[in-house]
PDB file of C-alpha atoms in Angstrom:
ATOM      1  CA  MET A 297      -0.081   0.007  -0.138  1.00  0.00           C
ATOM      2  CA  GLY A 298       1.359   3.415  -1.005  1.00  0.00           C
ATOM      3  CA  ILE A 299       1.606   6.242   1.071  1.00  0.00           C
ATOM      4  CA  PHE A 300      -0.138   8.658  -1.431  1.00  0.00           C
ATOM      5  CA  MET A 301      -4.026   7.638  -0.911  1.00  0.00           C
ATOM      6  CA  TRP A 302      -6.656   9.458  -2.443  1.00  0.00           C
ATOM      7  CA  ARG A 303      -9.643   9.730  -0.771  1.00  0.00           C
ATOM      8  CA  GLN A 304     -13.354  10.589  -2.229  1.00  0.00           C
ATOM      9  CA  GLU A 305     -13.950  13.100   0.614  1.00  0.00           C
ATOM     10  CA  TYR A 306     -11.014  15.223  -1.272  1.00  0.00           C
ATOM     11  CA  ALA A 307     -13.185  15.514  -4.343  1.00  0.00           C
ATOM     12  CA  ILE A 308     -14.511  19.230  -5.046  1.00  0.00           C
ATOM     13  CA  ASP A 309     -17.216  18.295  -7.527  1.00  0.00           C
ATOM     14  CA  HIS A 310     -15.233  19.174 -10.648  1.00  0.00           C
ATOM     15  CA  SER A 311     -14.275  16.583 -12.699  1.00  0.00           C
ATOM     16  CA  LEU A 312     -11.097  18.267 -14.372  1.00  0.00           C
ATOM     17  CA  ILE A 313      -9.614  19.438 -11.165  1.00  0.00           C
ATOM     18  CA  ASP A 314     -10.527  15.993  -9.385  1.00  0.00           C
ATOM     19  CA  ALA A 315      -8.873  14.015 -12.132  1.00  0.00           C
ATOM     20  CA  GLN A 316      -5.705  16.204 -11.682  1.00  0.00           C
ATOM     21  CA  HIS A 317      -5.791  15.544  -8.052  1.00  0.00           C
ATOM     22  CA  ARG A 318      -5.938  11.622  -8.676  1.00  0.00           C
ATOM     23  CA  GLY A 319      -3.108  12.021 -11.041  1.00  0.00           C
ATOM     24  CA  LEU A 320      -1.290  13.752  -8.342  1.00  0.00           C
ATOM     25  CA  PHE A 321      -1.423  10.981  -5.904  1.00  0.00           C
ATOM     26  CA  HIS A 322      -0.824   8.584  -8.617  1.00  0.00           C
ATOM     27  CA  LEU A 323       2.526  10.020  -9.453  1.00  0.00           C
ATOM     28  CA  GLY A 324       3.485  10.402  -5.853  1.00  0.00           C
ATOM     29  CA  ASP A 325       3.060   6.826  -5.581  1.00  0.00           C
ATOM     30  CA  GLU A 326       5.209   6.396  -8.679  1.00  0.00           C
ATOM     31  CA  LEU A 327       7.960   8.370  -6.914  1.00  0.00           C
ATOM     32  CA  HIS A 328       7.165   5.990  -3.787  1.00  0.00           C
ATOM     33  CA  ALA A 329       7.439   2.545  -5.535  1.00  0.00           C
ATOM     34  CA  ALA A 330      10.606   3.834  -7.285  1.00  0.00           C
ATOM     35  CA  MET A 331      12.390   4.975  -4.137  1.00  0.00           C
ATOM     36  CA  MET A 332      11.424   1.582  -2.379  1.00  0.00           C
ATOM     37  CA  ARG A 333      12.649  -0.407  -5.277  1.00  0.00           C
ATOM     38  CA  GLY A 334      15.946   1.064  -4.824  1.00  0.00           C
ATOM     39  CA  ALA A 335      15.932   2.981  -8.371  1.00  0.00           C
ATOM     40  CA  GLY A 336      18.371   5.106  -9.218  1.00  0.00           C
ATOM     41  CA  ASP A 337      18.757   8.850  -8.602  1.00  0.00           C
ATOM     42  CA  VAL A 338      18.160   9.560 -12.108  1.00  0.00           C
ATOM     43  CA  VAL A 339      14.638   7.601 -12.220  1.00  0.00           C
ATOM     44  CA  ILE A 340      13.566   8.905  -9.060  1.00  0.00           C
ATOM     45  CA  SER A 341      14.684  12.666 -10.026  1.00  0.00           C
ATOM     46  CA  ASN A 342      12.746  12.132 -13.669  1.00  0.00           C
ATOM     47  CA  THR A 343       9.905  11.103 -11.509  1.00  0.00           C
ATOM     48  CA  LEU A 344      10.240  13.970  -9.185  1.00  0.00           C
ATOM     49  CA  CYS A 345       9.978  16.021 -12.282  1.00  0.00           C
ATOM     50  CA  GLN A 346       6.978  14.752 -13.716  1.00  0.00           C
ATOM     51  CA  LEU A 347       5.183  15.179 -10.629  1.00  0.00           C
ATOM     52  CA  ALA A 348       6.629  18.676 -10.492  1.00  0.00           C
ATOM     53  CA  GLU A 349       5.562  19.440 -13.926  1.00  0.00           C
ATOM     54  CA  TYR A 350       1.914  17.939 -13.535  1.00  0.00           C
ATOM     55  CA  ALA A 351       1.486  19.864 -10.115  1.00  0.00           C
ATOM     56  CA  ARG A 352       2.271  23.157 -12.197  1.00  0.00           C
ATOM     57  CA  ARG A 353      -0.097  22.416 -15.027  1.00  0.00           C
ATOM     58  CA  HIS A 354      -2.822  21.244 -12.431  1.00  0.00           C
ATOM     59  CA  PHE A 355      -2.106  24.670 -10.341  1.00  0.00           C
ATOM     60  CA  HIS A 356      -2.483  26.712 -13.923  1.00  0.00           C
ATOM     61  CA  ASP A 357      -5.713  24.850 -14.536  1.00  0.00           C
ATOM     62  CA  GLU A 358      -7.153  25.374 -10.939  1.00  0.00           C
ATOM     63  CA  GLU A 359      -6.213  28.958 -10.744  1.00  0.00           C
ATOM     64  CA  ALA A 360      -8.060  29.615 -13.947  1.00  0.00           C
ATOM     65  CA  VAL A 361     -10.986  27.885 -12.524  1.00  0.00           C
ATOM     66  CA  MET A 362     -10.952  29.847  -9.316  1.00  0.00           C
ATOM     67  CA  GLN A 363     -10.952  33.235 -11.937  1.00  0.00           C
ATOM     68  CA  GLU A 364     -13.406  32.166 -13.790  1.00  0.00           C
ATOM     69  CA  TYR A 365     -15.966  31.699 -10.782  1.00  0.00           C
ATOM     70  CA  GLY A 366     -14.548  34.998  -8.755  1.00  0.00           C
ATOM     71  CA  TYR A 367     -13.174  32.761  -5.933  1.00  0.00           C
ATOM     72  CA  PRO A 368     -12.688  35.483  -3.262  1.00  0.00           C
ATOM     73  CA  LEU A 369      -9.496  33.808  -1.914  1.00  0.00           C
ATOM     74  CA  TYR A 370      -7.885  33.577  -5.554  1.00  0.00           C
ATOM     75  CA  GLU A 371      -4.484  35.628  -4.497  1.00  0.00           C
ATOM     76  CA  GLU A 372      -4.089  33.352  -1.248  1.00  0.00           C
ATOM     77  CA  HIS A 373      -4.409  30.237  -2.939  1.00  0.00           C
ATOM     78  CA  LYS A 374      -2.330  31.369  -5.590  1.00  0.00           C
ATOM     79  CA  ALA A 375       0.660  32.292  -3.073  1.00  0.00           C
ATOM     80  CA  GLU A 376       0.019  28.898  -1.845  1.00  0.00           C
ATOM     81  CA  HIS A 377       0.727  27.101  -4.979  1.00  0.00           C
ATOM     82  CA  GLU A 378       3.771  28.905  -5.639  1.00  0.00           C
ATOM     83  CA  ALA A 379       5.200  28.218  -2.182  1.00  0.00           C
ATOM     84  CA  LEU A 380       4.624  24.703  -2.782  1.00  0.00           C
ATOM     85  CA  THR A 381       6.035  24.947  -6.329  1.00  0.00           C
ATOM     86  CA  LYS A 382       9.389  26.638  -5.040  1.00  0.00           C
ATOM     87  CA  GLN A 383       9.598  23.865  -2.320  1.00  0.00           C
ATOM     88  CA  VAL A 384       9.432  21.135  -4.635  1.00  0.00           C
ATOM     89  CA  SER A 385      11.926  23.066  -7.181  1.00  0.00           C
ATOM     90  CA  ASP A 386      14.406  23.545  -4.555  1.00  0.00           C
ATOM     91  CA  LEU A 387      13.870  19.690  -3.447  1.00  0.00           C
ATOM     92  CA  ILE A 388      14.852  18.770  -7.171  1.00  0.00           C
ATOM     93  CA  ARG A 389      17.721  20.958  -7.375  1.00  0.00           C
ATOM     94  CA  GLY A 390      19.014  19.558  -4.347  1.00  0.00           C
ATOM     95  CA  LEU A 391      18.368  15.932  -5.620  1.00  0.00           C
ATOM     96  CA  LYS A 392      20.265  17.019  -9.095  1.00  0.00           C
ATOM     97  CA  SER A 393      23.094  18.672  -7.137  1.00  0.00           C
ATOM     98  CA  GLY A 394      23.542  15.774  -4.978  1.00  0.00           C
ATOM     99  CA  HIS A 395      22.987  17.565  -1.955  1.00  0.00           C
ATOM    100  CA  ILE A 396      19.960  15.668  -0.901  1.00  0.00           C
ATOM    101  CA  THR A 397      18.674  12.517  -1.573  1.00  0.00           C
ATOM    102  CA  VAL A 398      15.056  11.069  -1.302  1.00  0.00           C
ATOM    103  CA  THR A 399      14.054   9.318   1.812  1.00  0.00           C
ATOM    104  CA  MET A 400      10.797   8.690   3.640  1.00  0.00           C
ATOM    105  CA  ASP A 401      11.190  11.794   4.950  1.00  0.00           C
ATOM    106  CA  THR A 402      11.118  13.564   1.542  1.00  0.00           C
ATOM    107  CA  MET A 403       8.147  10.994   0.575  1.00  0.00           C
ATOM    108  CA  HIS A 404       6.197  12.275   3.876  1.00  0.00           C
ATOM    109  CA  PHE A 405       6.775  15.949   2.818  1.00  0.00           C
ATOM    110  CA  LEU A 406       5.579  14.979  -0.750  1.00  0.00           C
ATOM    111  CA  ARG A 407       2.471  13.356   0.993  1.00  0.00           C
ATOM    112  CA  ASP A 408       1.814  16.201   3.060  1.00  0.00           C
ATOM    113  CA  TRP A 409       2.603  18.791   0.077  1.00  0.00           C
ATOM    114  CA  LEU A 410      -0.293  16.649  -1.870  1.00  0.00           C
ATOM    115  CA  ASP A 411      -2.923  16.404   0.315  1.00  0.00           C
ATOM    116  CA  GLN A 412      -1.694  18.995   3.118  1.00  0.00           C
ATOM    117  CA  SER A 413      -1.970  16.772   5.966  1.00  0.00           C
ATOM    118  CA  ARG A 414      -5.108  15.122   4.667  1.00  0.00           C
ATOM    119  CA  ASP A 415      -7.201  18.449   5.035  1.00  0.00           C
ATOM    120  CA  ALA A 416      -6.375  20.585   2.282  1.00  0.00           C
ATOM    121  CA  ILE A 417      -7.423  19.486  -1.022  1.00  0.00           C
ATOM    122  CA  GLY A 418     -10.930  19.263  -0.422  1.00  0.00           C
ATOM    123  CA  PRO A 419     -11.496  22.144   2.103  1.00  0.00           C
ATOM    124  CA  ALA A 420      -8.809  24.513   0.468  1.00  0.00           C
ATOM    125  CA  ASP A 421     -10.062  23.930  -3.015  1.00  0.00           C
ATOM    126  CA  ARG A 422     -13.562  23.015  -2.532  1.00  0.00           C
ATOM    127  CA  PRO A 423     -14.575  26.706  -1.737  1.00  0.00           C
ATOM    128  CA  VAL A 424     -13.564  27.482  -5.467  1.00  0.00           C
ATOM    129  CA  HIS A 425     -16.912  25.963  -6.201  1.00  0.00           C
ATOM    130  CA  ARG A 426     -18.852  27.031  -3.307  1.00  0.00           C
ATOM    131  CA  CYS A 427     -17.968  31.028  -3.512  1.00  0.00           C
ATOM    132  CA  PRO A 428     -20.571  32.691  -1.051  1.00  0.00           C
ATOM    133  CA  GLY A 429     -24.154  32.978  -2.379  1.00  0.00           C
ATOM    134  CA  ARG A 430     -23.695  30.160  -4.987  1.00  0.00           C
ATOM    135  CA  THR A 431     -22.635  26.535  -5.353  1.00  0.00           C
ATOM    136  CA  VAL A 432     -20.955  25.756  -8.629  1.00  0.00           C
ATOM    137  CA  ARG A 433     -21.144  22.183  -9.794  1.00  0.00           C
ATOM    138  CA  SER A 434     -18.932  20.846 -12.872  1.00  0.00           C
ATOM    139  CA  GLY A 435     -20.672  19.723 -15.879  1.00  0.00           C
ATOM    140  CA  GLY A 436     -19.751  16.643 -17.898  1.00  0.00           C
ATOM    141  CA  SER A 437     -16.303  17.968 -19.243  1.00  0.00           C
ATOM    142  CA  GLY A 438     -15.001  19.610 -16.000  1.00  0.00           C
ATOM    143  CA  ARG A 439     -14.708  22.993 -17.803  1.00  0.00           C
ATOM    144  CA  LYS A 440     -18.450  23.751 -17.776  1.00  0.00           C
ATOM    145  CA  ALA A 441     -20.704  24.385 -14.515  1.00  0.00           C
ATOM    146  CA  VAL A 442     -23.920  24.957 -13.299  1.00  0.00           C
ATOM    147  CA  ILE A 443     -23.938  27.858 -10.912  1.00  0.00           C
ATOM    148  CA  GLN A 444     -27.223  27.674  -8.575  1.00  0.00           C
TER     149      GLN A 444
END
């Protein structure tokens, strides 16, 4: 069993964002599996880079959804994304330079980065779709929504 566990309670009822969140957890599990089987630093570094790039794309998409719906805490949430991206970029640089290695502590950092101690993905992102005075539910494509 991996340490990156998607839970349905993290779902925010937006098909694109929920699929991306699940994808982030999947990539985290791939990274953990590479570390556990003793894959070389190049494999681990490449997997970590994939995870970071996927996260950057996800943050971009999520921020676009926030702006589309006028999410009132957009700037704060975007700042969280930027801080998390910097932390992972620093980790990648350290790994590539040989100054750090991927350990279980690194895996726990990444797990916490992904699920914010099992709290943030749902509650932090869910308000995007439940702005004051309205509820936003995704349509079939994840890009269209019904505002109630």
